[in-house]
């Protein structure tokens, strides 16, 4: 049986370390997904409906976003936010 070369030994060692790194990161990624990504996606899904909490939700698609982006109040607020951010 031939002895493994040093290059192969290093490669398998680094592969094992890389797998361990992913295992250590996994709980953080799961919590990140649970508490940040899922609520963001759910909020976007809910924004596609018109719902007054008394009746059943009505799917209206992107009409809420169209309504938002065509109001002067939104653009005024957005402008003030940008000014505070960059000044």
Coordinates of C-alpha atoms in Angstrom, one line a residue:
X1 CA 0.0 0.0 0.0
X2 CA 1.4 3.4 -1.0
X3 CA 1.7 6.2 1.4
X4 CA -0.4 9.2 0.7
X5 CA 1.4 12.2 -0.6
X6 CA 1.6 15.3 1.6
X7 CA -0.5 17.3 -0.9
X8 CA -3.4 14.9 -0.6
X9 CA -3.1 14.7 3.2
X10 CA -3.2 18.6 3.4
X11 CA -6.2 18.6 1.1
X12 CA -8.2 16.1 3.1
X13 CA -7.2 17.9 6.3
X14 CA -8.5 21.3 4.9
X15 CA -11.7 19.6 3.6
X16 CA -12.3 18.3 7.1
X17 CA -11.8 21.7 8.6
X18 CA -14.1 23.3 6.1
X19 CA -16.8 20.8 6.9
X20 CA -16.4 21.6 10.6
X21 CA -16.7 25.3 9.9
X22 CA -20.0 24.7 8.1
X23 CA -21.2 22.7 11.1
X24 CA -20.3 25.6 13.4
X25 CA -22.1 28.2 11.2
X26 CA -25.3 26.1 10.7
X27 CA -27.0 27.1 14.0
X28 CA -26.4 30.8 13.3
X29 CA -27.8 30.4 9.8
X30 CA -30.9 28.6 11.0
X31 CA -31.6 31.3 13.6
X32 CA -30.9 34.0 11.1
X33 CA -33.4 32.4 8.7
X34 CA -36.0 31.9 11.4
X35 CA -35.9 35.4 12.9
X36 CA -35.0 37.6 9.9
X37 CA -35.5 36.0 6.5
X38 CA -38.8 34.3 7.2
X39 CA -40.6 37.4 8.6
X40 CA -39.3 39.5 5.7
X41 CA -40.7 37.0 3.1
X42 CA -44.0 36.7 5.0
X43 CA -44.3 40.5 5.2
X44 CA -43.8 40.7 1.4
X45 CA -46.4 38.0 0.9
X46 CA -48.9 39.8 3.1
X47 CA -48.2 43.1 1.2
X48 CA -49.7 41.4 -1.9
X49 CA -53.2 41.3 -0.2
X50 CA -55.8 43.8 0.8
X51 CA -56.9 42.8 4.3
X52 CA -58.8 44.7 7.0
X53 CA -58.5 41.8 9.5
X54 CA -62.3 41.4 9.7
X55 CA -62.9 39.6 6.5
X56 CA -60.9 37.3 4.3
X57 CA -57.8 38.7 2.5
X58 CA -58.2 39.7 -1.1
X59 CA -55.2 39.2 -3.5
X60 CA -54.4 42.4 -5.3
X61 CA -50.8 41.8 -6.5
X62 CA -48.5 44.7 -6.7
X63 CA -51.3 47.4 -6.5
X64 CA -50.2 48.3 -3.0
X65 CA -46.6 49.0 -4.2
X66 CA -47.9 51.0 -7.2
X67 CA -50.1 53.0 -4.9
X68 CA -47.1 53.6 -2.6
X69 CA -44.7 54.7 -5.3
X70 CA -47.1 57.1 -6.9
X71 CA -47.8 59.1 -3.7
X72 CA -46.0 62.4 -3.1
X73 CA -45.9 61.7 0.6
X74 CA -43.7 58.6 0.1
X75 CA -41.2 60.4 -2.0
X76 CA -41.1 63.3 0.4
X77 CA -40.4 61.0 3.3
X78 CA -37.8 59.1 1.3
X79 CA -36.0 62.3 0.4
X80 CA -35.9 63.3 4.1
X81 CA -34.6 59.8 5.0
X82 CA -31.8 60.1 2.4
X83 CA -30.9 63.5 3.7
X84 CA -30.5 62.3 7.3
X85 CA -28.6 59.3 6.1
X86 CA -26.0 61.1 4.1
X87 CA -25.6 64.3 6.0

